[in-house]
Tab-separated table of C-alpha atoms and ligand atoms in Angstrom:
chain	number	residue	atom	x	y	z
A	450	UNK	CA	-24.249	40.648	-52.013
A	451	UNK	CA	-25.042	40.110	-55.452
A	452	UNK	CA	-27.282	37.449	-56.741
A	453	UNK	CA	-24.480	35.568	-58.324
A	454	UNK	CA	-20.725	36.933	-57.079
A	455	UNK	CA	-17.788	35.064	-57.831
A	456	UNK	CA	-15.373	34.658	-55.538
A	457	UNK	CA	-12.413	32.556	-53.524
A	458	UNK	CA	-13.422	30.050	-50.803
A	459	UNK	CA	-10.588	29.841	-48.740
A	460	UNK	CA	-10.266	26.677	-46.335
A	461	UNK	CA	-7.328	26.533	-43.593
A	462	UNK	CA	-4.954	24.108	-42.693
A	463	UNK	CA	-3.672	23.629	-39.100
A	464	UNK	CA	-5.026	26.689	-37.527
A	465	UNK	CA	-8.257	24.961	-37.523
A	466	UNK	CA	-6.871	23.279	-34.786
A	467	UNK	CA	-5.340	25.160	-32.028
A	468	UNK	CA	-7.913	26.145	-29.332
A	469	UNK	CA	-8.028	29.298	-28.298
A	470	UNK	CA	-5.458	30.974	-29.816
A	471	UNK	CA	-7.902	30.190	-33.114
A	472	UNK	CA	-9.158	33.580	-33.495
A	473	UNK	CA	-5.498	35.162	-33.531
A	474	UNK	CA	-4.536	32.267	-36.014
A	475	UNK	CA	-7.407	33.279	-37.735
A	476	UNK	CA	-6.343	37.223	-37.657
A	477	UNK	CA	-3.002	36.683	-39.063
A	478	UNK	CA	-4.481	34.538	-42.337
A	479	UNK	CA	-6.824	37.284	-43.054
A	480	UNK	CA	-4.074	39.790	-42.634
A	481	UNK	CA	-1.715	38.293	-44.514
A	482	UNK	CA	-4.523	37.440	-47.256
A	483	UNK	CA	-4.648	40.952	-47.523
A	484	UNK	CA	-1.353	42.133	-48.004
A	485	UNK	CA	-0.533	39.407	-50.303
A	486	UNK	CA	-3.823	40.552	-52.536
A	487	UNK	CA	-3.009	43.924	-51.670
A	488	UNK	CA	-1.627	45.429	-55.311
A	489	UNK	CA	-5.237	44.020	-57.205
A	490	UNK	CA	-8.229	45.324	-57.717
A	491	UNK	CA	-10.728	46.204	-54.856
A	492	UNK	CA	-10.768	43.173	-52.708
A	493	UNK	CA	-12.569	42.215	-49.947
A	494	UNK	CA	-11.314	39.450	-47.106
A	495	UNK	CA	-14.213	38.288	-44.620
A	496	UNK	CA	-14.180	35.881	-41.988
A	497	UNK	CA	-16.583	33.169	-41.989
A	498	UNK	CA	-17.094	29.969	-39.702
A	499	UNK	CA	-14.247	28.742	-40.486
A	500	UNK	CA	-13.576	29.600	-43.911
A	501	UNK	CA	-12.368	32.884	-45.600
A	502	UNK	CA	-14.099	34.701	-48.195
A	503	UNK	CA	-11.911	36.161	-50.905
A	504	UNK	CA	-14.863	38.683	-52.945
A	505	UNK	CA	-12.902	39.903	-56.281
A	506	UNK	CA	-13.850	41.784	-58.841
A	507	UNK	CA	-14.228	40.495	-62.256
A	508	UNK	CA	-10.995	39.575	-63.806
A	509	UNK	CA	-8.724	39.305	-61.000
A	510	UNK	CA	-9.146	35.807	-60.388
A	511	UNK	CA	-5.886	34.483	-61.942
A	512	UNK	CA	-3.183	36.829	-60.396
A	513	UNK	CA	-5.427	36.492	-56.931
A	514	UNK	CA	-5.234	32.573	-57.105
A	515	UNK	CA	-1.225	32.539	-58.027
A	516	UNK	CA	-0.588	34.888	-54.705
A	517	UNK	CA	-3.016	32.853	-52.717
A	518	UNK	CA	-1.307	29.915	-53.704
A	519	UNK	CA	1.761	31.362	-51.857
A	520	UNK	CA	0.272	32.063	-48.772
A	521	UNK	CA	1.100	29.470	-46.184
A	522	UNK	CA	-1.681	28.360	-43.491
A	523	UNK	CA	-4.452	27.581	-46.611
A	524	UNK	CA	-4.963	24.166	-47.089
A	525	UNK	CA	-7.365	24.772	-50.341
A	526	UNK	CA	-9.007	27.444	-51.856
A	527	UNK	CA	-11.703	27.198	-54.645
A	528	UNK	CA	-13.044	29.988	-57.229
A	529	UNK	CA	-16.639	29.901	-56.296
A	530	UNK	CA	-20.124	31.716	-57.060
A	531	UNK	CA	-21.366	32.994	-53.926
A	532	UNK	CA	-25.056	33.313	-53.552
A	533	UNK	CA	-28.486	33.757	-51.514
A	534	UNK	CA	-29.083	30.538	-49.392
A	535	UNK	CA	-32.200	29.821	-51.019
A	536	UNK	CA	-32.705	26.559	-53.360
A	537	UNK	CA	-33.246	28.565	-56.491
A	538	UNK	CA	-30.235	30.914	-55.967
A	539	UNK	CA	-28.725	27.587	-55.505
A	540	UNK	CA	-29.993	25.572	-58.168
A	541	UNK	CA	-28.347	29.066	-60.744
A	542	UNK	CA	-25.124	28.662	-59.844
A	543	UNK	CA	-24.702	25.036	-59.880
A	544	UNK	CA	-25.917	25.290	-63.546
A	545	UNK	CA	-23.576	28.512	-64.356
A	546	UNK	CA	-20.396	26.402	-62.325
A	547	UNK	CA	-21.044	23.278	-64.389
A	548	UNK	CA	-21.549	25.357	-67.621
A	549	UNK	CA	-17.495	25.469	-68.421
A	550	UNK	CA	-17.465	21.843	-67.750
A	551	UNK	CA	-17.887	18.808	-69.549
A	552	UNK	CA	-18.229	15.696	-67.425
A	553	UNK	CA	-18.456	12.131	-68.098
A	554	UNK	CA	-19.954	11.517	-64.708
A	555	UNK	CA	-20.923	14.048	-61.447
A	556	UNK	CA	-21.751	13.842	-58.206
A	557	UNK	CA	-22.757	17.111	-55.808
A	558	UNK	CA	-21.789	16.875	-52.059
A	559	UNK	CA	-23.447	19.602	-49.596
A	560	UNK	CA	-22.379	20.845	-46.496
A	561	UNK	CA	-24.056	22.602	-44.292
A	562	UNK	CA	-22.337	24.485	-41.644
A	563	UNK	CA	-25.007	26.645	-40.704
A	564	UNK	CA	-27.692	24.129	-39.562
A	565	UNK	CA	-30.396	26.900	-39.991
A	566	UNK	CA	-30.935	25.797	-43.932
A	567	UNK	CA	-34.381	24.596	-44.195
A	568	UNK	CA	-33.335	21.817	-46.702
A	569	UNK	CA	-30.625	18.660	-45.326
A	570	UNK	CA	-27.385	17.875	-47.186
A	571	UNK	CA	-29.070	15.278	-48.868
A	572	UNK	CA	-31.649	17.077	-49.779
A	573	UNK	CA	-29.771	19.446	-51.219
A	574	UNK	CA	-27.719	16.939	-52.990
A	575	UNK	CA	-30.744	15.750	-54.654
A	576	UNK	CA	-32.321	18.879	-56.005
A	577	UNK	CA	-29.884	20.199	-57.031
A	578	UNK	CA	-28.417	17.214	-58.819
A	579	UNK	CA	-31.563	17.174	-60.778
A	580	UNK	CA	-31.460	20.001	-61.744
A	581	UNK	CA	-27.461	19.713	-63.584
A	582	UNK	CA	-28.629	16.504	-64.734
A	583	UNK	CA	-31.771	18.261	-66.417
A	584	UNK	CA	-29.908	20.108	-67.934
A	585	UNK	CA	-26.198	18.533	-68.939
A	586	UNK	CA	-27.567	14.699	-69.449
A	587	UNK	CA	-24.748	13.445	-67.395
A	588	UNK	CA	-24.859	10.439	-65.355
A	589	UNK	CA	-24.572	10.642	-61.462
A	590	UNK	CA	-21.987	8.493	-59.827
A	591	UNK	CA	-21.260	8.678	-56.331
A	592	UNK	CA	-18.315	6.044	-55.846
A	593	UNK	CA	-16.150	7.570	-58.675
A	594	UNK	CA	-17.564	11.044	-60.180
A	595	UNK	CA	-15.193	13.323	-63.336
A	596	UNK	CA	-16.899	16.013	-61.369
A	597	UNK	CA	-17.637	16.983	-57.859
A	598	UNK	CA	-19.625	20.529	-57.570
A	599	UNK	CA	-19.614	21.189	-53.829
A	600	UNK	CA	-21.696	23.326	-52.198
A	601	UNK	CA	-21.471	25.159	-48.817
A	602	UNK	CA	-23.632	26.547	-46.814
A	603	UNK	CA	-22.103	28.791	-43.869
A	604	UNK	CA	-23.145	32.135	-41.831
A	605	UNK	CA	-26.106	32.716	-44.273
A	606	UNK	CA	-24.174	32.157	-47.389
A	607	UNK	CA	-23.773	29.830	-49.875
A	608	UNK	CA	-20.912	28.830	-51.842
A	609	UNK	CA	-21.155	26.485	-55.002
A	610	UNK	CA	-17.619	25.712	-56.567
A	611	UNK	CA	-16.013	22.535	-58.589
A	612	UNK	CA	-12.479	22.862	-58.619
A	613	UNK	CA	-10.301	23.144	-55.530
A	614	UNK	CA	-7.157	23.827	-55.724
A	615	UNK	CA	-4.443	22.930	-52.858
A	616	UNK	CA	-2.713	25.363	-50.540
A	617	UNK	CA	0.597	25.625	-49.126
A	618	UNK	CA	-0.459	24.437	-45.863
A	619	UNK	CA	1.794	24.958	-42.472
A	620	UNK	CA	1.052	28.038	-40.209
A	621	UNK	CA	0.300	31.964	-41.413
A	622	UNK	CA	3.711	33.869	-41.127
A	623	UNK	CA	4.193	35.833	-38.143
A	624	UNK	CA	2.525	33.680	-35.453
A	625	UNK	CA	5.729	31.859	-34.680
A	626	UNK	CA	7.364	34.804	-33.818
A	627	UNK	CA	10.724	35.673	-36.171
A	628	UNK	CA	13.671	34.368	-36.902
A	629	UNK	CA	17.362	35.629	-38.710
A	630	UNK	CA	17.946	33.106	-41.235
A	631	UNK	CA	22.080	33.148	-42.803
A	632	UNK	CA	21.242	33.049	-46.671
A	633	UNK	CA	23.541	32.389	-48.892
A	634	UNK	CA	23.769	32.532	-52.703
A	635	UNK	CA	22.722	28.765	-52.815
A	636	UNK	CA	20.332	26.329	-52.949
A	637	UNK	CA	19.758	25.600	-49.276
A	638	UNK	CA	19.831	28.475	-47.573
A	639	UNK	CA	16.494	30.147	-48.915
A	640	UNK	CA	14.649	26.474	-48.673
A	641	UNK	CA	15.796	26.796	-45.212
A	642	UNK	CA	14.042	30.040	-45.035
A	643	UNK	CA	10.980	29.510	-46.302
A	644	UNK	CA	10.347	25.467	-44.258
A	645	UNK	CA	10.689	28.249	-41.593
A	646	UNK	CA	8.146	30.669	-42.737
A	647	UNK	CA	5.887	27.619	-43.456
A	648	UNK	CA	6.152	26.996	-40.123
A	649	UNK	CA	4.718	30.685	-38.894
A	650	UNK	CA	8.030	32.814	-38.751
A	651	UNK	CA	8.454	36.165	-40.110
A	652	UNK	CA	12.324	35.485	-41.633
A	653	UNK	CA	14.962	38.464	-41.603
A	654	UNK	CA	18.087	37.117	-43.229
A	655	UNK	CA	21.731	37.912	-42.891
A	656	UNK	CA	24.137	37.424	-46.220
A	657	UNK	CA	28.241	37.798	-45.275
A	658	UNK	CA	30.048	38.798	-48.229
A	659	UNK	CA	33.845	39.432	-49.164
A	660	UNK	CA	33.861	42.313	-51.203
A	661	UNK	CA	35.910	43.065	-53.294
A	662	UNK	CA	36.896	39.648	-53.507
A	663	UNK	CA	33.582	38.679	-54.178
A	664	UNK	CA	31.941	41.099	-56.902
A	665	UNK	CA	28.773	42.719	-55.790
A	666	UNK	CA	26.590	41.099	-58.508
A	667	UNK	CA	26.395	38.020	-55.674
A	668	UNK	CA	25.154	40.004	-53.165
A	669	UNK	CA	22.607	41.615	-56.171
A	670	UNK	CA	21.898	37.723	-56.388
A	671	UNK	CA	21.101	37.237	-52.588
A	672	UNK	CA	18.421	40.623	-52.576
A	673	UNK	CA	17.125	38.723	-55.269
A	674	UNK	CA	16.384	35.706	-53.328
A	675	UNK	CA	15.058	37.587	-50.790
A	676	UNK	CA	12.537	38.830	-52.904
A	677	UNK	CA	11.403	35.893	-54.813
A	678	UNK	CA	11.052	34.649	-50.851
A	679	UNK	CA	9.037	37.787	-50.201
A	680	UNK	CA	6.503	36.385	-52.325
A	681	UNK	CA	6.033	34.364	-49.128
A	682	UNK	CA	6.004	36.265	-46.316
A	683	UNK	CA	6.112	40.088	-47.772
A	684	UNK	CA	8.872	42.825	-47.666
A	685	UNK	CA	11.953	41.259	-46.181
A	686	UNK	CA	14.939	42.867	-44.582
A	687	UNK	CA	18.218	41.487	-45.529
A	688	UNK	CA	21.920	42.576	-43.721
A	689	UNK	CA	24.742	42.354	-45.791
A	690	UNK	CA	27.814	42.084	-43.622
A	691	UNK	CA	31.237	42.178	-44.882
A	692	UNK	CA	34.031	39.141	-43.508
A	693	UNK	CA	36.769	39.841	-45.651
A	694	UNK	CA	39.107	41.146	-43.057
A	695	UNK	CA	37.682	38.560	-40.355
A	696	UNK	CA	38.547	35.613	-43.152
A	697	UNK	CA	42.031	37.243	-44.109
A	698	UNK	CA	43.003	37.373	-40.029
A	699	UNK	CA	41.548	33.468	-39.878
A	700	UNK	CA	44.021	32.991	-43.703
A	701	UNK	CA	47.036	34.526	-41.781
A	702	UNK	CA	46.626	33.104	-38.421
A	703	UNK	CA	44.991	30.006	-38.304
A	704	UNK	CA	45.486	26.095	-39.359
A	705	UNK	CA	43.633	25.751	-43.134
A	706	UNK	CA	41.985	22.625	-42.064
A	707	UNK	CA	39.887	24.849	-39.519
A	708	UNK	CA	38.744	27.690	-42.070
A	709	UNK	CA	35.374	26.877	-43.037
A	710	UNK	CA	34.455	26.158	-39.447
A	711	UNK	CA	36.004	29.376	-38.155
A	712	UNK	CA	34.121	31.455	-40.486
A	713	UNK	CA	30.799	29.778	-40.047
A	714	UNK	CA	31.277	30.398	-35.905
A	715	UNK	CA	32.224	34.018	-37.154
A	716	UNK	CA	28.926	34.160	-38.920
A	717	UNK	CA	27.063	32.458	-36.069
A	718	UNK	CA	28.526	35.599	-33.877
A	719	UNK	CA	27.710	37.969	-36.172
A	720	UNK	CA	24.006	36.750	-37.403
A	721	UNK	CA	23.084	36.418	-33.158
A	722	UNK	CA	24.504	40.197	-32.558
A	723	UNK	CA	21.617	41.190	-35.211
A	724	UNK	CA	19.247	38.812	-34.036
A	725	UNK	CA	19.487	39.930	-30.537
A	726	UNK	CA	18.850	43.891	-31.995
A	727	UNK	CA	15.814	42.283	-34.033
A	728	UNK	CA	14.520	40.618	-30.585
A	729	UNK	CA	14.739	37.179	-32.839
A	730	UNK	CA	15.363	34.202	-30.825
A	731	UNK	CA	16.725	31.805	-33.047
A	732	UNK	CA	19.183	31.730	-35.995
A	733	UNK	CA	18.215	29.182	-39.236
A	734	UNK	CA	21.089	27.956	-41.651
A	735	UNK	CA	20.391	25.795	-44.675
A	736	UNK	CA	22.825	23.015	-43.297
A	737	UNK	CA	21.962	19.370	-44.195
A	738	UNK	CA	23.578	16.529	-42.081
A	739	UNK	CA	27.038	15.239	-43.827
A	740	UNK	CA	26.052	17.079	-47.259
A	741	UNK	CA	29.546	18.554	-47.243
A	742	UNK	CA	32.596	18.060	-44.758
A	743	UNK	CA	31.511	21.102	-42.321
A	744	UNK	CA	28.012	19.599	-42.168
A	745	UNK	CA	29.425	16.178	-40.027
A	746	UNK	CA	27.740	15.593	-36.627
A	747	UNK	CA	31.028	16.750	-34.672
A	748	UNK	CA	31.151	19.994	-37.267
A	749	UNK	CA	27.780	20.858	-36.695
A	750	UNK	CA	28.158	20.462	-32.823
A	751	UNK	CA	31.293	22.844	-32.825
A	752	UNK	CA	29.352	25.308	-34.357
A	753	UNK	CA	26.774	25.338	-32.166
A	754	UNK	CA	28.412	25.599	-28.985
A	755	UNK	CA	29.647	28.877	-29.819
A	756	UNK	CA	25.864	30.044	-30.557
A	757	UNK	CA	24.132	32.308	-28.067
A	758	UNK	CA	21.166	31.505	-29.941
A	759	UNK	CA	19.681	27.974	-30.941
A	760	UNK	CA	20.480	26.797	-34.252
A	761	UNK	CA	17.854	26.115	-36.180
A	762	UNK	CA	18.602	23.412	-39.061
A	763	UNK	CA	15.239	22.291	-40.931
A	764	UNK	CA	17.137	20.849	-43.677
A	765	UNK	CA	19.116	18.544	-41.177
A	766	UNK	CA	17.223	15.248	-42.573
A	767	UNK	CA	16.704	16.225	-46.190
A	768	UNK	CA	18.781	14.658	-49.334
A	769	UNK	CA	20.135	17.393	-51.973
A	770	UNK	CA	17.545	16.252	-54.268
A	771	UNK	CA	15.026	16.781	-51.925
A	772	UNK	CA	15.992	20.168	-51.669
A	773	UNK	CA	16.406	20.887	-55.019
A	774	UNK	CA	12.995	19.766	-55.674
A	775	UNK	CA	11.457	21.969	-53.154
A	776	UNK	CA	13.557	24.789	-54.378
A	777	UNK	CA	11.872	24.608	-57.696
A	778	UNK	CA	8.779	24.310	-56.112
A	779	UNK	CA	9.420	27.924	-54.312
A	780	UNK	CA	10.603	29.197	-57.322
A	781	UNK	CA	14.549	29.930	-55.968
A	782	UNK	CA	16.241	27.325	-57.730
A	783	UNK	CA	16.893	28.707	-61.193
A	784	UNK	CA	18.525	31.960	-59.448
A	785	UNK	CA	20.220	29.484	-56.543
A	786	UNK	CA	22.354	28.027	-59.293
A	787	UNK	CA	23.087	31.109	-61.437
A	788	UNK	CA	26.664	31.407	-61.155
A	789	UNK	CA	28.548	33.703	-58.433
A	790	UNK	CA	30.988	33.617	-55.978
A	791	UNK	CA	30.996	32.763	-52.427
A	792	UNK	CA	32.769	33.987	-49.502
A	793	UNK	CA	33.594	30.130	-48.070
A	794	UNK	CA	34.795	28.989	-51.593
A	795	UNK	CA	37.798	31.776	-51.686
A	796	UNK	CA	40.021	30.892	-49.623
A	797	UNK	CA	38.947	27.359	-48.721
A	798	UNK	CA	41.408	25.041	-47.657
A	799	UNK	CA	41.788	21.515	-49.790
A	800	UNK	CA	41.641	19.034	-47.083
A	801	UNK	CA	38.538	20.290	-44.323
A	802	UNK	CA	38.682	18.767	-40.948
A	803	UNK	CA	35.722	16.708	-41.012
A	804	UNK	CA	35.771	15.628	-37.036
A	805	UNK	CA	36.813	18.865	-34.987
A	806	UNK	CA	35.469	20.150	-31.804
A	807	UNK	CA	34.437	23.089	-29.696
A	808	UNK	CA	37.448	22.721	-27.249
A	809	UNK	CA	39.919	22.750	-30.395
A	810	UNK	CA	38.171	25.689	-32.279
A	811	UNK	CA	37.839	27.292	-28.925
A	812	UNK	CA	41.703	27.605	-28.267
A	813	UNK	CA	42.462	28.655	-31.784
A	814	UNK	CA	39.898	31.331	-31.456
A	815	UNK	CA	41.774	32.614	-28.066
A	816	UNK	CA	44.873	33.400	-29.847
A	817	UNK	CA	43.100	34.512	-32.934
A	818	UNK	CA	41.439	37.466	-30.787
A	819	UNK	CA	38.403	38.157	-33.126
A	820	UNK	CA	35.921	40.448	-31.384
A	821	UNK	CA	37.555	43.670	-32.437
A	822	UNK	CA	37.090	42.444	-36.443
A	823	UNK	CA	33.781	41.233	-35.531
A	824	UNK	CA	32.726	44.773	-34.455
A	825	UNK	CA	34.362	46.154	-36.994
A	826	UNK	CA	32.046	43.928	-39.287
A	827	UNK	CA	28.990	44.262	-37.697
A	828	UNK	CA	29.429	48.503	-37.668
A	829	UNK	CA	29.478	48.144	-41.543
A	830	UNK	CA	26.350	46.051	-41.618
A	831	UNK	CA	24.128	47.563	-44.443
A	832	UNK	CA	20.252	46.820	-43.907
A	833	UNK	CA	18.009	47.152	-46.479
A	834	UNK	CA	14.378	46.035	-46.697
A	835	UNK	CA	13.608	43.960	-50.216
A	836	UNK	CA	10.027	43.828	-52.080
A	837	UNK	CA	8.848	40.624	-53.341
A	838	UNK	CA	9.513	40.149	-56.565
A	839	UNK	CA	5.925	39.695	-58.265
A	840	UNK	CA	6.590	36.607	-60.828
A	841	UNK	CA	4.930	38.687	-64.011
A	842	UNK	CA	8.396	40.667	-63.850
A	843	UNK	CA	10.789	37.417	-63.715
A	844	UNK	CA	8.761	35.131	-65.775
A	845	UNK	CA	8.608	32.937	-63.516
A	846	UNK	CA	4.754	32.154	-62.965
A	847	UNK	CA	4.188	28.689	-61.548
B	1077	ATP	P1	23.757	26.821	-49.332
B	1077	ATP	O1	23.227	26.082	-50.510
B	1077	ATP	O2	22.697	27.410	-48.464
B	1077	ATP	O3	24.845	27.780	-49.718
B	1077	ATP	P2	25.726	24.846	-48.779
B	1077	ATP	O4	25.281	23.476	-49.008
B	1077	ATP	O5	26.526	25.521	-49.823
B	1077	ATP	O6	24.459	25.743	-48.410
B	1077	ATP	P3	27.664	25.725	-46.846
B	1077	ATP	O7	28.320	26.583	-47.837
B	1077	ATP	O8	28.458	24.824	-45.976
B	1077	ATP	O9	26.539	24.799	-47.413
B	1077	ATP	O10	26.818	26.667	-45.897
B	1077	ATP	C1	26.043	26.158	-44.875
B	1077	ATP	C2	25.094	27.217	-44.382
B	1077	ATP	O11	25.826	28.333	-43.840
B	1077	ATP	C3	24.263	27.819	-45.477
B	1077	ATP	O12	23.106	27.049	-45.728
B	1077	ATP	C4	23.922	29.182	-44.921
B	1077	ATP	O13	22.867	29.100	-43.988
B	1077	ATP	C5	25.197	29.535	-44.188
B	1077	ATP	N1	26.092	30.325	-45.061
B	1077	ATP	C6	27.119	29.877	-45.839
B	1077	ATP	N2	27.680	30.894	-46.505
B	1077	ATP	C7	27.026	32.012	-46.141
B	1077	ATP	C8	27.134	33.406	-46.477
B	1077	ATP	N3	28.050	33.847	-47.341
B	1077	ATP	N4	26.271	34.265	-45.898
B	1077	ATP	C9	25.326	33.833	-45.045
B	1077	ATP	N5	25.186	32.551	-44.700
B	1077	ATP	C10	26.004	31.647	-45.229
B	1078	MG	MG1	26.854	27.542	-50.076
């Protein structure tokens, strides 16, 4: 280690928690640290107690702290110097951390996880707050401090840093197992996705277009969603499965008050058929309770008794505002609302049934005699994997 290296403390959220599966909580961060530093400069990912160190070379702090900021399962991370535990090597990069700052006040807080320091927390706290004092004049105030330079000491290092900046938080992607998430071209759908892959699941998503009724710039729009979502979880794989025919027969055959529903159990059929070749046990929809008339308790029922797999809804409880915030957050709104066209809104009837049920939907569904057109649909399935979309390209750094 170099006297004085600069690097990213990394501090979990949750995973500090959860017994013994800890270590392969642990595992998956690191991994996913890695891939999601993986295009920079030579860096280096080691496990300490506890923490993760980030070691960077000069330079690549900015475009490592935007992708870290993305990774979900960090609860903070902070640019620190890394150094010797010895008071000296201490006392140099406190001064060097504070030199960028001007303060009208500071404290210093210590930490000690390895208890083999010589010197005590407070200790610590004291020498080296002398020492920034000596040489920056500020005032010390522990109640209320402009600045708080922290240092840690852990497995024979120490870290000195000032700033932390928050995390994602939730669970690292992959250890909840994966899901097949039905993404649309709007706003809900890819929040749905990503609450999921906040919550540990690798997401695989399934788009259903109507080509050539719909033009194939919407289902351009839907790889792109996938990618700006890939800045989450990595390379996603995205099926795009074509319903025209299906929504025609339903058009032709079927009472117009039942159309939305009887595509969305179509869809349901279709998504757990490539779930069930995935080995993904649940399907995730960007539904929000009464947010439109097929999103009614009795609407949303109906469509899930025709799932073979559960139904995953995390949106069920959130307002559209809620969601739209959080989609700005992720970065998905501004391409959510760019214009295109959507297989539900062609051909929707004007008057939805808002209360309808299994039983109903059940017997139309008899006479409709899908399944052929359902194979049909699901032996034209194109799969492609998507990149993430790095923000540089799309301007749209957050
Ligand atoms: P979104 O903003 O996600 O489009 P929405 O509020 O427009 O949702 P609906 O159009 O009723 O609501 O769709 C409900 C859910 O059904 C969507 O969140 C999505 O999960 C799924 N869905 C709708 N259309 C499609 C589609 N063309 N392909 C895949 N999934 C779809
Ligand atoms: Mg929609």
């Amino acid at each position: 280690m170099a006297d004085l290296a600069p690097c990213l403390l990394v501090h979990y959220a949750e995973i500090g928690l959860k017994g013994r599966n800890r270590p392969l909580f642990e595992r998956r961060l690191i991994g996913n640290i890695e891939h999601a530093l993986a295009r920079l400069a030579t860096v280096r990912v080691r496990r300490l107690y506890g923490r993760i160190m980030v070691e960077l070379e000069p330079g690549s702090e900015p475009a490592a702290m935007a992708r870290l900021g993305r990774v979900f399962g960090i609860a903070y991370f902070a640019p620190a110097l890394a150094c010797a535990p010895e008071e000296g090597a201490i006392r140099s990069a406190a001064l060097q951390v504070v030199a960028g700052h001007g303060a009208a006040s500071f404290a210093v807080r210590a930490k000690r996880a390895d208890k083999s320091f010589p010197l005590s927390s407070q200790g610590l706290n004291q020498t080296v707050g002398a020492a920034v004092q000596a040489a920056t004049g500020w005032p010390v105030d522990l109640e209320a401090p402009a600045l708080t330079l922290r240092i840690e000491v852990v497995d024979r290092r120490c870290f000195v840093y000032c700033d932390r900046i928050e995390g994602r938080r939730g669970l690292p992607v992959g250890v909840s197992g994966q899901v097949v998430a039905l993404l649309s071209g709007g706003i809900d759908s890819p929040v749905a996705a990503a609450r999921m892959m906040r919550r540990g699941c690798r997401v695989s998503f399934v788009h259903f277009h109507s080509f050539p009724y719909t033009n194939a710039a919407s289902q351009e729009k839907v790889e792109g969603l996938v990618g700006l979502l890939g800045r989450y979880q990595g390379p996603g794989e995205l099926h795009l499965v074509p319903l025209l025919e299906i929504q025609r027969h339903i058009v032709g055959h079927a009472p117009p008050a039942l159309r939305v529903l009887l595509y969305r159990r179509a869809m349901i059929r279709l998504a757990a058929e490539i779930a069930r070749d995935l080995r993904a046990p649940a399907l995730v929809t960007g539904e929000s309770l009464g947010q439109v008339a097929s999103q009614t308790l009795s609407n949303l029922t109906a469509v899930d008794r025709c799932s073979p797999l559960p139904l995953l809804r995390p949106l069920l409880g959130w307002d559209k505002e809620e969601i739209i915030d959080e989609a700005k957050r992720l970065g998905t709104f501004d391409l959510s609302i760019a214009p295109h066209e959507d297989c539900c809104s062609f051909l929707e009837p004007k008057a939805p049934a808002t209360r309808c049920t299994d039983h109903k939907l059940r017997a139309v569904e008899r006479d409709l005699a899908l399944e052929p057109l359902l194979a049909a649909a699901l032996a034209q399935d194109q799969r492609r994997v998507v990149a993430p979309v790095e923000e540089a390209a799309r301007g749209l750094a957050e």
